[in-house]
XYZ file of N, CA and C in Angstrom:
618
model
N 17.337 189.885 40.670
C 16.672 189.684 39.306
C 17.702 190.318 38.434
N 19.064 191.161 38.514
C 19.396 191.409 37.955
C 21.143 190.711 38.878
N 22.057 189.798 38.765
C 22.399 189.683 40.052
C 24.072 190.175 39.271
N 23.688 190.833 38.415
C 25.261 190.668 37.107
C 25.281 192.245 37.972
N 24.331 193.075 37.691
C 24.422 194.656 37.877
C 24.790 194.477 39.604
N 25.906 195.331 39.445
C 26.103 196.584 40.791
C 24.298 197.569 41.127
N 24.570 197.186 42.882
C 22.573 197.605 43.258
C 23.263 199.048 44.655
N 22.274 199.506 45.126
C 23.031 200.668 45.923
C 21.565 201.081 46.334
N 21.838 201.139 47.318
C 19.578 202.044 48.267
C 20.607 202.886 48.916
N 20.032 204.806 48.439
C 20.650 205.546 48.844
C 19.328 206.100 49.283
N 20.109 206.148 50.979
C 18.590 207.774 51.455
C 18.426 208.558 50.812
N 17.222 209.186 50.621
C 17.094 210.581 50.044
C 17.836 212.321 50.890
N 17.870 212.802 50.266
C 18.671 214.490 50.615
C 17.295 214.968 51.327
N 16.696 215.017 52.548
C 15.461 215.700 53.579
C 16.559 216.631 54.131
N 15.577 218.204 53.913
C 15.758 219.002 54.145
C 15.542 219.485 56.107
N 16.886 219.884 56.811
C 16.942 220.140 58.016
C 15.854 220.681 58.416
N 15.773 220.320 59.968
C 15.097 221.607 60.858
C 15.698 222.271 61.692
N 15.679 223.197 62.114
C 15.965 223.798 62.889
C 16.249 223.402 64.298
N 18.132 223.469 64.354
C 18.344 223.057 66.123
C 18.034 224.248 66.673
N 17.733 225.186 66.373
C 18.301 226.077 67.201
C 16.798 227.229 67.300
N 16.221 228.503 68.137
C 17.210 228.195 69.655
C 16.876 227.202 70.663
N 16.091 226.524 70.352
C 15.306 225.581 71.030
C 14.407 225.904 72.264
N 13.790 225.419 72.407
C 12.227 225.634 73.284
C 11.309 224.270 74.110
N 9.821 224.556 74.486
C 9.072 223.830 74.874
C 7.959 223.413 75.092
N 7.975 223.662 74.032
C 6.395 222.849 73.093
C 6.745 221.833 72.941
N 5.981 220.325 73.243
C 5.351 219.095 72.629
C 4.645 219.406 71.570
N 5.203 219.033 70.374
C 4.878 218.821 69.281
C 4.292 218.022 68.364
N 4.324 217.107 67.393
C 3.579 216.268 66.805
C 3.690 217.630 64.901
N 3.699 216.767 64.766
C 3.842 217.668 62.530
C 3.549 216.023 62.029
N 1.793 216.335 60.576
C 1.450 215.367 60.522
C 0.425 215.874 59.209
N 0.630 215.757 57.678
C -0.307 216.451 57.106
C -0.995 215.109 57.623
N -2.207 215.132 56.188
C -3.675 214.571 56.163
C -3.944 213.722 55.482
N -2.780 212.710 55.311
C -2.437 211.105 54.878
C -2.567 210.594 55.491
N -3.655 208.630 55.335
C -3.925 209.137 55.327
C -3.423 208.501 56.408
N -2.769 206.996 56.214
C -1.558 206.368 57.491
C -1.350 208.102 58.922
N -0.767 208.660 58.797
C -1.327 210.165 59.812
C -1.961 210.337 60.712
N -3.723 210.102 59.256
C -4.377 210.229 60.424
C -4.732 209.079 61.616
N -3.957 208.129 61.003
C -4.689 207.008 62.237
C -3.865 206.783 63.204
N -2.269 207.310 62.800
C -1.427 207.314 64.142
C -2.426 209.067 64.917
N -2.776 209.772 63.882
C -3.276 210.920 65.378
C -3.895 210.488 65.466
N -5.139 209.170 65.194
C -6.382 208.581 65.612
C -6.482 208.124 66.903
N -4.873 206.862 66.671
C -4.504 206.119 68.104
C -3.721 207.066 68.708
N -2.984 208.319 68.775
C -2.809 209.106 69.662
C -3.869 210.273 70.794
N -4.521 210.155 70.205
C -6.114 211.122 70.914
C -6.580 209.889 71.527
N -6.853 208.719 71.142
C -7.852 207.718 71.444
C -6.742 206.642 72.581
N -5.907 206.643 72.837
C -5.318 206.004 73.321
C -3.928 206.454 74.067
N -3.679 207.492 73.533
C -1.720 208.407 74.743
C -2.481 209.182 75.456
N -3.342 210.810 74.367
C -3.737 211.770 75.179
C -4.952 211.546 76.273
N -5.752 210.966 76.327
C -6.091 210.784 77.511
C -4.988 210.649 78.943
N -4.495 209.889 79.144
C -3.191 209.096 80.379
C -2.228 210.768 80.066
N -1.865 211.152 79.658
C -1.201 211.617 80.045
C -1.661 213.596 80.564
N -2.690 213.731 80.898
C -3.658 215.448 81.000
C -2.350 216.398 80.856
N -1.577 216.035 81.614
C -0.421 217.519 82.281
C 0.176 217.868 81.002
N 0.675 217.119 79.629
C 1.048 217.209 78.435
C 0.321 218.283 77.463
N 1.416 219.430 76.895
C 0.336 220.258 76.390
C 0.208 220.315 74.684
N 0.154 219.405 74.445
C 0.657 218.962 72.504
C 0.175 219.830 72.038
N 1.202 220.589 70.651
C 0.418 221.006 69.432
C 0.838 220.098 68.378
N -0.043 220.033 67.691
C -0.305 218.913 66.439
C -0.693 219.810 65.440
N 0.368 220.472 64.570
C 1.072 220.924 63.228
C 0.793 220.411 62.158
N 0.183 221.095 61.019
C -0.224 220.455 59.865
C -1.819 219.939 59.701
N -2.019 219.969 58.276
C -3.210 219.668 57.713
C -3.858 218.283 58.574
N -3.473 217.516 59.505
C -3.744 216.293 59.582
C -5.130 217.446 60.418
N -5.169 218.128 61.049
C -7.010 218.256 61.751
C -7.839 217.972 60.431
N -8.130 218.443 59.158
C -8.817 218.247 58.447
C -9.761 217.163 58.519
N -9.000 216.536 57.737
C -8.144 214.934 57.641
C -9.055 214.055 58.553
N -8.504 214.286 60.529
C -9.655 214.120 61.481
C -11.393 214.122 61.416
N -11.157 215.625 61.044
C -12.482 216.469 61.283
C -13.414 215.064 60.675
N -12.657 215.434 58.912
C -13.949 214.560 57.845
C -13.908 213.008 58.860
N -12.884 211.886 59.162
C -13.594 210.971 59.479
C -13.686 210.894 60.858
N -13.027 211.272 61.149
C -13.951 211.610 63.113
C -14.367 213.054 63.746
N -15.602 212.516 63.316
C -16.120 214.742 63.991
C -15.809 214.791 65.639
N -16.087 214.175 66.275
C -16.521 213.869 67.615
C -15.295 213.843 68.312
N -13.931 212.598 67.505
C -13.352 213.167 68.256
C -12.091 214.053 67.900
N -12.047 215.167 65.970
C -11.764 215.754 66.621
C -11.983 217.748 67.626
N -13.498 217.055 67.403
C -14.489 218.259 68.627
C -13.392 217.781 69.974
N -13.281 216.987 70.234
C -13.309 216.562 71.776
C -12.266 217.438 71.983
N -10.782 217.337 70.875
C -9.149 218.024 70.888
C -8.770 218.765 69.939
N -9.655 219.758 69.828
C -9.872 220.299 68.598
C -9.021 221.387 68.784
N -8.910 221.795 70.014
C -7.783 222.943 70.741
C -6.516 222.777 71.186
N -5.865 220.994 70.243
C -4.418 220.540 70.309
C -4.251 221.389 68.763
N -4.313 221.612 67.792
C -4.643 221.570 66.973
C -4.196 223.439 65.916
N -2.931 222.902 65.235
C -2.460 224.311 64.824
C -3.111 224.641 63.595
N -3.402 223.420 62.526
C -3.891 223.407 61.436
C -2.545 223.531 60.149
N -2.315 223.892 59.551
C -2.177 224.256 58.479
C -0.550 225.249 58.442
N 1.239 225.076 58.943
C 1.131 226.078 59.317
C 2.564 226.543 58.348
N 2.670 227.684 57.761
C 3.926 228.271 56.366
C 5.274 227.695 56.277
N 5.798 227.899 58.574
C 6.923 227.178 58.800
C 7.285 226.321 59.433
N 6.763 225.543 59.274
C 7.533 224.473 59.730
C 8.957 224.096 60.525
N 9.463 224.973 59.911
C 10.836 224.473 61.100
C 11.198 225.838 62.124
N 10.052 226.248 62.149
C 9.361 226.666 64.114
C 9.121 226.425 64.904
N 7.851 225.224 63.439
C 7.491 224.441 65.259
C 8.562 223.823 65.786
N 9.775 222.976 65.016
C 10.822 221.660 65.169
C 11.699 223.222 65.869
N 12.680 224.196 65.581
C 12.795 225.332 66.164
C 12.318 225.663 67.452
N 11.194 225.290 68.171
C 10.689 225.752 69.410
C 9.739 224.837 69.855
N 10.384 223.408 69.984
C 10.063 221.315 70.480
C 10.684 221.948 71.489
N 10.498 221.153 72.737
C 11.664 220.990 74.065
C 11.405 219.747 73.752
N 9.518 218.494 72.291
C 10.041 217.513 72.472
C 8.992 217.307 71.372
N 9.177 216.276 70.880
C 8.941 215.976 69.357
C 8.373 214.670 69.787
N 7.143 214.193 69.370
C 6.605 213.054 69.359
C 6.109 212.410 68.099
N 6.241 211.286 68.298
C 5.928 210.395 66.933
C 5.465 209.190 66.645
N 3.805 209.195 66.755
C 3.310 208.202 67.596
C 2.101 207.188 66.616
N 3.432 207.234 65.480
C 3.037 206.422 64.386
C 3.035 204.962 64.045
N 1.948 204.412 63.901
C 1.019 203.350 64.055
C 1.450 202.541 62.426
N 0.878 204.373 61.702
C 0.711 202.988 59.841
C 1.720 203.692 58.871
N 1.384 203.394 58.352
C 2.633 204.202 56.774
C 3.911 203.062 56.560
N 4.033 203.263 55.519
C 4.772 202.268 54.741
C 6.020 203.194 53.813
N 7.499 202.577 54.171
C 8.467 203.486 53.230
C 8.986 204.053 54.069
N 10.607 205.177 53.944
C 10.544 205.828 54.441
C 9.797 207.433 55.464
N 9.793 207.757 56.136
C 9.230 208.576 57.354
C 9.843 209.442 56.675
N 9.325 211.008 55.946
C 10.072 212.190 55.980
C 10.583 213.200 57.634
N 8.768 212.665 58.051
C 8.674 213.528 59.436
C 9.523 212.928 59.799
N 9.373 211.999 60.285
C 10.328 210.877 61.345
C 11.870 211.478 60.941
N 12.613 211.740 59.838
C 13.911 212.294 59.623
C 13.613 213.269 60.303
N 12.831 214.601 59.538
C 12.840 215.767 60.473
C 13.479 215.847 61.649
N 12.037 214.937 62.543
C 12.709 214.925 63.786
C 14.020 214.692 63.768
N 14.245 214.280 63.197
C 15.535 213.211 63.611
C 16.726 214.429 63.524
N 16.317 214.878 62.799
C 17.341 216.105 62.339
C 16.817 217.491 63.252
N 16.462 217.692 63.919
C 15.830 218.802 65.153
C 17.022 218.783 66.445
N 17.147 217.138 66.219
C 17.974 217.161 67.298
C 17.155 217.088 68.781
N 15.760 217.147 68.837
C 15.314 217.693 70.131
C 15.114 215.953 71.390
N 14.808 215.646 71.893
C 14.119 214.604 72.112
C 12.861 214.177 71.723
N 12.683 213.364 71.005
C 11.898 212.675 70.471
C 11.004 211.578 71.543
N 9.721 211.304 71.888
C 9.168 210.078 71.417
C 8.083 209.632 70.414
N 8.456 208.129 70.637
C 8.464 207.723 69.193
C 8.353 205.749 69.542
N 6.899 205.464 68.857
C 7.093 203.956 68.463
C 8.603 203.595 67.280
N 8.491 202.196 67.568
C 9.305 201.819 66.146
C 9.169 202.081 64.655
N 7.460 202.052 64.895
C 7.150 202.344 63.166
C 7.780 203.086 62.330
N 7.766 204.624 63.368
C 8.147 205.830 62.848
C 10.117 205.304 62.631
N 10.799 204.904 62.225
C 11.931 204.304 62.253
C 12.220 204.141 60.679
N 10.713 202.870 60.113
C 10.736 202.531 59.500
C 11.848 202.626 58.142
N 11.758 201.560 57.228
C 13.425 202.121 57.032
C 14.880 202.463 56.468
N 15.075 202.457 58.055
C 16.897 203.205 58.421
C 16.680 201.861 59.183
N 18.289 202.610 58.770
C 18.940 201.287 59.647
C 19.963 201.804 60.627
N 19.008 201.686 61.477
C 19.179 201.969 62.970
C 18.754 201.463 64.032
N 19.257 201.651 64.918
C 18.601 200.652 66.554
C 18.097 202.075 66.333
N 16.814 202.806 67.062
C 16.590 203.509 67.560
C 16.737 204.093 69.154
N 17.045 202.125 69.930
C 17.255 202.167 71.307
C 18.670 202.988 71.542
N 19.611 203.006 70.379
C 21.095 202.970 70.352
C 21.285 204.508 70.289
N 20.596 205.629 70.024
C 20.241 207.155 70.196
C 19.244 207.844 71.334
N 20.740 208.383 71.849
C 20.059 208.953 73.782
C 18.954 209.935 73.842
N 18.702 210.336 72.678
C 17.260 211.545 73.181
C 16.080 211.007 72.325
N 15.876 209.676 72.273
C 15.298 208.419 72.029
C 14.357 208.049 73.266
N 12.880 208.177 72.782
C 12.091 207.013 73.864
C 11.973 206.068 72.659
N 11.676 204.958 73.118
C 11.621 204.639 72.678
C 10.064 203.384 72.638
N 9.019 203.560 72.630
C 7.742 202.966 72.844
C 6.453 202.212 72.739
N 6.289 200.803 73.610
C 5.831 199.724 72.685
C 4.248 199.604 71.977
N 4.188 200.602 72.912
C 2.404 200.942 73.098
C 2.208 201.710 73.302
N 0.875 201.696 73.502
C -0.089 203.106 74.225
C 0.311 203.474 75.336
N 0.210 202.738 76.493
C 0.678 202.521 77.974
C 1.811 203.347 78.127
N 2.546 202.621 77.063
C 4.662 203.149 77.189
C 4.317 204.496 76.756
N 3.783 204.677 75.499
C 4.251 205.927 75.013
C 3.627 207.346 76.461
N 2.399 207.180 76.448
C 0.739 207.903 77.524
C 2.357 208.218 78.830
N 2.580 206.930 78.879
C 3.545 207.250 80.740
C 5.166 208.054 79.905
N 5.696 207.813 79.772
C 6.886 208.627 78.979
C 6.481 210.362 78.759
N 5.649 210.511 77.899
C 5.034 211.650 78.011
C 4.387 212.550 79.094
N 4.229 212.357 79.560
C 2.944 212.433 81.115
C 4.204 212.345 82.088
N 5.209 211.984 82.445
C 6.540 212.291 83.078
C 6.999 213.309 82.400
N 7.621 213.810 81.336
C 8.062 214.622 80.311
C 7.538 215.595 80.723
N 5.883 216.153 81.116
C 5.364 216.614 81.235
C 5.649 217.560 82.061
N 5.156 216.731 83.253
C 5.206 216.638 84.791
C 7.159 217.098 84.645
N 7.442 216.451 84.512
C 8.969 217.341 84.551
C 8.864 218.578 84.240
N 8.855 218.695 82.868
C 9.426 220.529 82.503
C 9.735 220.254 82.419
N 10.444 222.020 81.725
C 11.372 222.006 80.662
C 13.052 222.313 81.531
N 12.792 222.399 83.088
C 14.003 221.961 83.500
C 14.765 220.687 83.331
N 13.899 219.992 83.064
C 14.699 218.008 83.442
C 15.184 218.315 81.714
N 14.830 218.597 81.277
C 15.616 218.016 79.736
C 16.391 218.883 79.076
N 17.419 218.469 78.403
C 18.752 218.413 78.676
C 19.906 218.957 77.253
N 18.208 218.923 76.265
C 18.125 219.102 74.666
C 17.550 220.633 74.634
N 17.794 221.254 75.568
C 16.786 222.440 75.161
C 17.619 223.754 74.613
N 18.865 223.799 74.275
C 19.372 224.595 73.934
C 19.950 224.159 72.285
N 20.134 225.381 71.825
C 20.341 225.115 70.327
C 21.732 223.959 69.824
N 22.607 223.965 70.603
C 24.381 223.692 70.980
C 23.593 222.204 70.909
N 23.249 221.902 72.248
C 23.083 220.486 72.959
C 22.576 219.974 71.433
N 21.127 220.638 71.234
C 20.393 219.177 69.744
C 21.437 219.457 68.990
N 21.968 220.063 68.485
C 22.718 220.106 67.274
C 23.924 218.778 67.578
N 23.713 218.729 68.584
C 24.964 217.536 69.208
C 24.492 215.938 69.098
N 23.420 216.419 69.418
C 22.428 214.767 69.910
C 22.663 213.786 68.813
N 22.428 212.459 69.522
C 22.638 211.454 68.497
C 21.785 211.081 66.832
N 20.381 211.877 67.710
C 19.682 211.830 66.587
C 20.441 212.866 65.291
N 21.102 214.033 65.223
C 21.341 214.665 64.810
C 22.367 214.607 64.164
N 23.137 213.924 64.709
C 24.551 212.900 64.652
C 23.955 211.918 63.177
N 23.501 211.187 63.691
C 21.904 209.852 63.240
C 22.006 210.798 61.392
N 21.111 211.898 61.203
C 20.897 212.696 60.178
C 22.122 213.600 59.301
N 22.640 213.337 59.759
C 24.080 214.663 59.099
C 24.547 213.063 58.447
N 24.919 211.612 58.700
C 25.445 211.371 58.317
C 24.114 209.929 57.102
N 23.082 210.217 57.391
C 22.609 209.481 56.530
C 21.884 210.354 55.787
N 20.959 211.515 56.389
C 20.433 212.163 55.065
C 20.304 213.673 54.710
N 21.809 214.311 55.436
C 21.897 215.363 54.962
C 22.533 215.199 53.502
N 22.824 216.609 52.716
C 23.269 216.574 51.076
C 24.100 216.990 51.334
N 24.987 216.664 52.243
C 26.544 216.389 52.784
C 26.560 214.563 52.239
N 26.108 214.190 53.208
C 25.951 212.868 52.971
C 25.126 212.298 51.416
N 24.064 213.004 51.015
C 23.560 212.635 49.736
C 24.978 211.935 48.614
N 25.256 213.298 49.110
C 26.645 213.866 47.453
C 27.876 212.901 47.431
N 28.000 212.753 49.264
C 29.103 211.976 48.971
C 28.738 210.097 48.479
N 27.651 209.838 48.761
C 26.717 208.003 48.162
C 27.308 208.207 46.970
N 26.358 209.303 46.133
C 26.323 209.430 45.406
C 28.291 208.915 44.905
N 28.715 210.338 45.421
C 30.187 210.535 44.575
C 31.288 208.899 44.758
N 30.738 207.939 45.461
C 30.713 207.097 46.061
C 30.600 205.423 44.940
N 29.392 206.003 44.487
C 29.073 204.826 43.839
C 29.588 205.274 42.255
N 29.244 207.102 41.517
C 29.898 206.954 40.883
C 31.179 206.721 40.328
N 32.705 207.436 41.350
C 33.202 207.879 40.958
C 34.822 206.363 40.595
N 33.932 204.899 40.827
C 34.396 203.729 40.517
C 34.176 203.615 39.094
N 33.467 203.972 38.803
C 32.175 204.044 36.773
C 33.022 204.288 36.220
N 33.462 205.283 36.422
C 34.004 206.141 35.492
C 35.259 206.322 35.520
N 36.266 205.233 36.156
C 37.462 205.616 36.508
C 37.617 204.296 36.590
N 36.973 202.974 35.927
C 37.237 201.976 35.200
C 38.213 202.097 33.950
């Protein structure tokens, strides 16, 4: 609509999640908005029953939203929910595996960016990477799943293998991971400042 104007898309700077010390928890982080609620609902109905060895922790106030929407489903899985947590960074810091069972949503997923910044291994659906210029299959510590069967199989395999099979268990390994490098290059404060500088400096030096 403005062909004579210069346009640029700049990713927002997103607060980084801790990469250290690294732990063994399998986690989902989700607030109580409607797309997140539908995604967690999908996970509990179609994935969790097929991954019986996975001890998943679901952090965030999605518990209340799911309880209001489908009380029976919440009651069945209520032992997985941590509810709202004061320090979400601690959840990522102690994660050995982060799940992004995203089935709904529009625009950039901030929780997906946070998960990327943690450097932890991820099991995710393609929808989690919406709005990002990246092929998630190219990120070595991402397992991309096309549907519930694949997601459950990947989760169960990781749970059965246990912490000893996790090459990203330590903080240093997570900091050097593909997802952390992608975060640093695109969503860190440093990357944001550099992109703004690249746009503005040519304008003020004309």
